Amino acid sequence: NQAILSGLCTVQVQDQVENSLELPEVKDVLIIGYSGSIGASLVEKIMQRPNCRVIGVSRNALPINSQLTKYLENGRLITFESDISEPKAIIRLFENLKTMNITLSGLVNIFSSPVKFGTVEELEWDFVKNVLVSEVGAVYEVKRRSVEIMKHHRQGSIVLLSSAASLNLETMEWMTYNLIKSNINTLTKIFAREFGQYNIRINAVAPGLLETK
C-alpha cells in the first residue's frame, strides 16, 4: 500500500504520480499545488480519463494554462485559491468539498512553500518549528481529512511529492527542506499502515536534482 520512488527526473514525475494514482474508480481528484508545471501537466493527463474531475488548489490566483480553460468551462476542473499552510484554510476547503457533494477518491499533494536554506548552526529553532508546523502539519491535516472521506467508499489513492534529498542528505545546506521531506516519507508509511485496510493506496514520489543548460 505504500512506496517511496526516488531519483526521478522531472519528466518522469508526472508519469509516476499518475501511475501511483491508478485505481479503476478514481474520479474526483484533489490536487494541492495544481498551478505549477508538474500540477498543470498532471491535470491534463488526468483529464484524458473521461469520467474524472479535478479540484485544483493553489496559493495564488495564477493564470490558467490555455489548455485547461476548456475543462474550467465544462466543469471538470474546479479551482480554489487557498493557502493550506493555514489551518482555517484547510477547514474551509473541506467544507466547500462537502457542500459541493464531491466524492473524493484521489489526492495529489504537490504543495510546498519557499524554504530558507541553511545548516543546523545557521537556523534558529523558532524558524524550524514554524516551518514544520505549517508544512508538515498541512500535509498531515489534508491527508487526514481526505482519508476520512475515502474510508466511507473503501477506496482511494493518495500521492505526495517528496524528494531524493530526504533520502541521501547530500546537501546539508538544505537541512529544513530535507527535514520536511523526511517527515512526508514517514507520514506516507504511517498512513499506509493505518488506512491500507480500507483499500486506500498511499505513495510518495521523490524526484532528484537535474542538470540543466
Short mmCIF file of C-alpha atoms in Angstrom, two decimals:
data_model
loop_
_atom_site.label_atom_id
_atom_site.label_comp_id
_atom_site.label_asym_id
_atom_site.label_seq_id
_atom_site.Cartn_x
_atom_site.Cartn_y
_atom_site.Cartn_z
CA ASN A 1 0.00 0.00 0.00
CA GLN A 2 2.95 2.38 0.16
CA ALA A 3 6.17 3.06 -1.65
CA ILE A 4 8.72 5.84 -1.97
CA LEU A 5 10.01 6.17 -5.53
CA SER A 6 13.27 8.13 -5.69
CA GLY A 7 15.80 9.51 -8.15
CA LEU A 8 13.31 10.55 -10.82
CA CYS A 9 13.77 13.37 -13.29
CA THR A 10 11.03 15.98 -13.71
CA VAL A 11 9.74 14.44 -16.95
CA GLN A 12 9.17 11.16 -15.11
CA VAL A 13 7.49 12.73 -12.09
CA GLN A 14 4.15 13.34 -13.82
CA ASP A 15 4.06 9.73 -15.09
CA GLN A 16 4.96 8.29 -11.71
CA VAL A 17 2.37 10.39 -9.91
CA GLU A 18 -0.31 9.37 -12.40
CA ASN A 19 0.70 5.70 -12.16
CA SER A 20 0.62 5.87 -8.37
CA LEU A 21 -2.93 7.27 -8.57
CA GLU A 22 -4.04 4.33 -10.71
CA LEU A 23 -7.31 2.90 -9.46
CA PRO A 24 -10.23 1.83 -11.65
CA GLU A 25 -12.68 4.19 -9.95
CA VAL A 26 -10.56 7.30 -9.29
CA LYS A 27 -12.90 10.10 -10.38
CA ASP A 28 -12.72 13.23 -8.20
CA VAL A 29 -9.04 14.11 -7.68
CA LEU A 30 -7.88 16.88 -5.36
CA ILE A 31 -4.56 18.41 -6.46
CA ILE A 32 -2.88 20.73 -3.96
CA GLY A 33 -0.47 22.92 -5.93
CA TYR A 34 -2.07 22.32 -9.35
CA SER A 35 -0.83 25.56 -10.96
CA GLY A 36 2.86 24.63 -11.14
CA SER A 37 4.40 22.86 -14.12
CA ILE A 38 4.02 19.38 -12.63
CA GLY A 39 0.48 20.07 -11.40
CA ALA A 40 -0.74 21.55 -14.71
CA SER A 41 0.69 18.64 -16.71
CA LEU A 42 -0.89 16.18 -14.30
CA VAL A 43 -4.30 17.86 -14.67
CA GLU A 44 -4.07 17.41 -18.44
CA LYS A 45 -3.19 13.73 -18.07
CA ILE A 46 -5.99 13.05 -15.61
CA MET A 47 -8.47 14.77 -17.92
CA GLN A 48 -7.75 12.12 -20.53
CA ARG A 49 -9.90 9.84 -18.38
CA PRO A 50 -13.47 10.60 -19.49
CA ASN A 51 -15.15 10.50 -16.08
CA CYS A 52 -12.50 12.29 -13.99
CA ARG A 53 -12.91 15.68 -12.37
CA VAL A 54 -10.08 17.71 -10.78
CA ILE A 55 -10.35 20.06 -7.82
CA GLY A 56 -7.26 22.25 -8.03
CA VAL A 57 -5.96 24.28 -5.08
CA SER A 58 -3.28 26.95 -5.39
CA ARG A 59 -1.95 29.59 -3.01
CA ASN A 60 -2.17 32.29 -5.68
CA ALA A 61 -4.74 33.00 -8.36
CA LEU A 62 -2.42 32.31 -11.28
CA PRO A 63 -3.47 32.43 -14.93
CA ILE A 64 -4.89 29.10 -16.06
CA ASN A 65 -2.98 27.25 -18.75
CA SER A 66 -4.88 27.81 -22.02
CA GLN A 67 -5.02 24.04 -22.47
CA LEU A 68 -7.02 23.77 -19.23
CA THR A 69 -9.54 26.54 -19.94
CA LYS A 70 -11.95 24.15 -21.67
CA TYR A 71 -12.07 21.99 -18.54
CA LEU A 72 -12.99 25.02 -16.44
CA GLU A 73 -15.78 25.82 -18.86
CA ASN A 74 -17.28 22.32 -18.82
CA GLY A 75 -16.99 21.97 -15.04
CA ARG A 76 -14.42 19.18 -14.98
CA LEU A 77 -11.82 21.49 -13.40
CA ILE A 78 -12.82 23.33 -10.21
CA THR A 79 -10.27 25.71 -8.71
CA PHE A 80 -9.77 27.25 -5.27
CA GLU A 81 -7.34 29.95 -4.19
CA SER A 82 -6.22 28.89 -0.72
CA ASP A 83 -3.07 28.83 1.42
CA ILE A 84 -3.30 25.44 3.09
CA SER A 85 -0.43 26.25 5.46
CA GLU A 86 -3.22 28.00 7.42
CA PRO A 87 -5.40 25.53 9.42
CA LYS A 88 -8.57 27.57 8.83
CA ALA A 89 -7.98 27.41 5.07
CA ILE A 90 -7.95 23.59 5.21
CA ILE A 91 -11.21 23.59 7.17
CA ARG A 92 -12.85 25.92 4.62
CA LEU A 93 -11.58 23.82 1.72
CA PHE A 94 -13.11 20.59 3.00
CA GLU A 95 -16.34 22.35 3.97
CA ASN A 96 -16.56 23.52 0.35
CA LEU A 97 -15.94 19.99 -0.93
CA LYS A 98 -18.71 18.68 1.30
CA THR A 99 -21.13 21.41 0.18
CA MET A 100 -20.39 20.60 -3.46
CA ASN A 101 -21.01 16.90 -2.79
CA ILE A 102 -17.59 15.92 -4.15
CA THR A 103 -16.77 12.24 -3.72
CA LEU A 104 -13.02 12.46 -3.21
CA SER A 105 -11.22 9.38 -4.47
CA GLY A 106 -7.75 10.79 -5.22
CA LEU A 107 -5.36 13.27 -3.62
CA VAL A 108 -2.09 14.61 -5.03
CA ASN A 109 -0.19 16.99 -2.75
CA ILE A 110 2.48 18.99 -4.58
CA PHE A 111 2.16 21.90 -2.14
CA SER A 112 5.43 23.43 -0.96
CA SER A 113 6.32 26.82 0.50
CA PRO A 114 9.59 28.65 -0.18
CA VAL A 115 12.14 27.32 2.31
CA LYS A 116 15.06 29.21 3.80
CA PHE A 117 18.25 27.24 3.21
CA GLY A 118 20.94 26.84 5.84
CA THR A 119 22.75 24.41 8.12
CA VAL A 120 21.81 23.43 11.67
CA GLU A 121 24.18 26.09 13.04
CA GLU A 122 22.59 28.80 10.88
CA LEU A 123 18.88 28.19 11.52
CA GLU A 124 17.10 29.08 14.77
CA TRP A 125 14.70 26.66 16.45
CA ASP A 126 11.71 29.02 16.14
CA PHE A 127 12.13 29.14 12.37
CA VAL A 128 12.42 25.35 12.04
CA LYS A 129 9.43 24.83 14.36
CA ASN A 130 7.24 27.19 12.33
CA VAL A 131 8.23 25.51 9.07
CA LEU A 132 7.41 22.05 10.42
CA VAL A 133 4.04 23.18 11.77
CA SER A 134 3.00 24.93 8.54
CA GLU A 135 4.44 22.46 6.02
CA VAL A 136 4.26 19.02 7.66
CA GLY A 137 1.17 19.96 9.65
CA ALA A 138 -0.64 20.99 6.47
CA VAL A 139 0.26 17.73 4.71
CA TYR A 140 -0.91 15.75 7.73
CA GLU A 141 -4.26 17.54 8.03
CA VAL A 142 -5.09 17.41 4.31
CA LYS A 143 -4.31 13.68 4.28
CA ARG A 144 -6.28 13.05 7.46
CA ARG A 145 -9.39 14.77 6.13
CA SER A 146 -9.02 13.08 2.74
CA VAL A 147 -8.82 9.54 4.12
CA GLU A 148 -11.88 10.19 6.27
CA ILE A 149 -13.83 10.74 3.03
CA MET A 150 -12.20 7.80 1.24
CA LYS A 151 -12.88 5.39 4.10
CA HIS A 152 -16.62 5.59 3.51
CA HIS A 153 -16.14 4.35 -0.06
CA ARG A 154 -13.44 1.87 0.96
CA GLN A 155 -11.26 3.08 -1.88
CA GLY A 156 -8.86 5.90 -2.61
CA SER A 157 -5.38 6.89 -3.72
CA ILE A 158 -3.03 9.49 -2.26
CA VAL A 159 0.28 10.63 -3.75
CA LEU A 160 2.67 13.06 -2.04
CA LEU A 161 5.66 14.80 -3.60
CA SER A 162 8.79 14.10 -1.57
CA SER A 163 12.43 14.48 -2.66
CA ALA A 164 15.51 12.32 -3.12
CA ALA A 165 17.24 14.89 -0.89
CA SER A 166 15.38 13.39 2.06
CA LEU A 167 16.94 10.01 1.37
CA ASN A 168 20.60 10.78 0.63
CA LEU A 169 21.13 14.03 2.62
CA GLU A 170 23.94 15.05 0.28
CA THR A 171 23.19 18.77 0.52
CA MET A 172 23.36 19.76 4.18
CA GLU A 173 22.53 23.42 3.45
CA TRP A 174 19.04 22.10 2.60
CA MET A 175 18.52 20.97 6.18
CA THR A 176 14.99 22.38 6.56
CA TYR A 177 13.90 21.07 3.15
CA ASN A 178 15.36 17.63 3.92
CA LEU A 179 13.57 17.60 7.27
CA ILE A 180 10.20 18.43 5.69
CA LYS A 181 10.51 15.77 3.01
CA SER A 182 11.74 13.14 5.50
CA ASN A 183 8.60 13.78 7.54
CA ILE A 184 6.49 13.36 4.40
CA ASN A 185 8.11 9.96 3.82
CA THR A 186 7.31 8.92 7.37
CA LEU A 187 3.70 10.14 7.12
CA THR A 188 3.33 8.13 3.91
CA LYS A 189 4.28 4.93 5.74
CA ILE A 190 2.17 5.69 8.82
CA PHE A 191 -0.99 6.48 6.84
CA ALA A 192 -0.47 3.46 4.57
CA ARG A 193 -0.25 1.13 7.56
CA GLU A 194 -3.38 2.56 9.18
CA PHE A 195 -5.60 3.03 6.14
CA GLY A 196 -4.46 0.30 3.75
CA GLN A 197 -7.19 -1.90 5.25
CA TYR A 198 -9.74 0.41 3.60
CA ASN A 199 -8.21 -0.15 0.16
CA ILE A 200 -6.57 3.30 0.21
CA ARG A 201 -3.23 3.45 -1.60
CA ILE A 202 -0.69 5.94 -0.26
CA ASN A 203 2.58 6.65 -2.06
CA ALA A 204 5.33 9.27 -2.23
CA VAL A 205 7.31 10.24 -5.33
CA ALA A 206 10.83 11.56 -4.65
CA PRO A 207 12.47 13.28 -7.67
CA GLY A 208 16.14 14.22 -7.60
CA LEU A 209 18.26 17.09 -8.90
CA LEU A 210 18.58 17.69 -12.64
CA GLU A 211 21.40 19.06 -14.73
CA THR A 212 20.10 21.96 -16.83
CA LYS A 213 21.65 24.05 -19.58
#
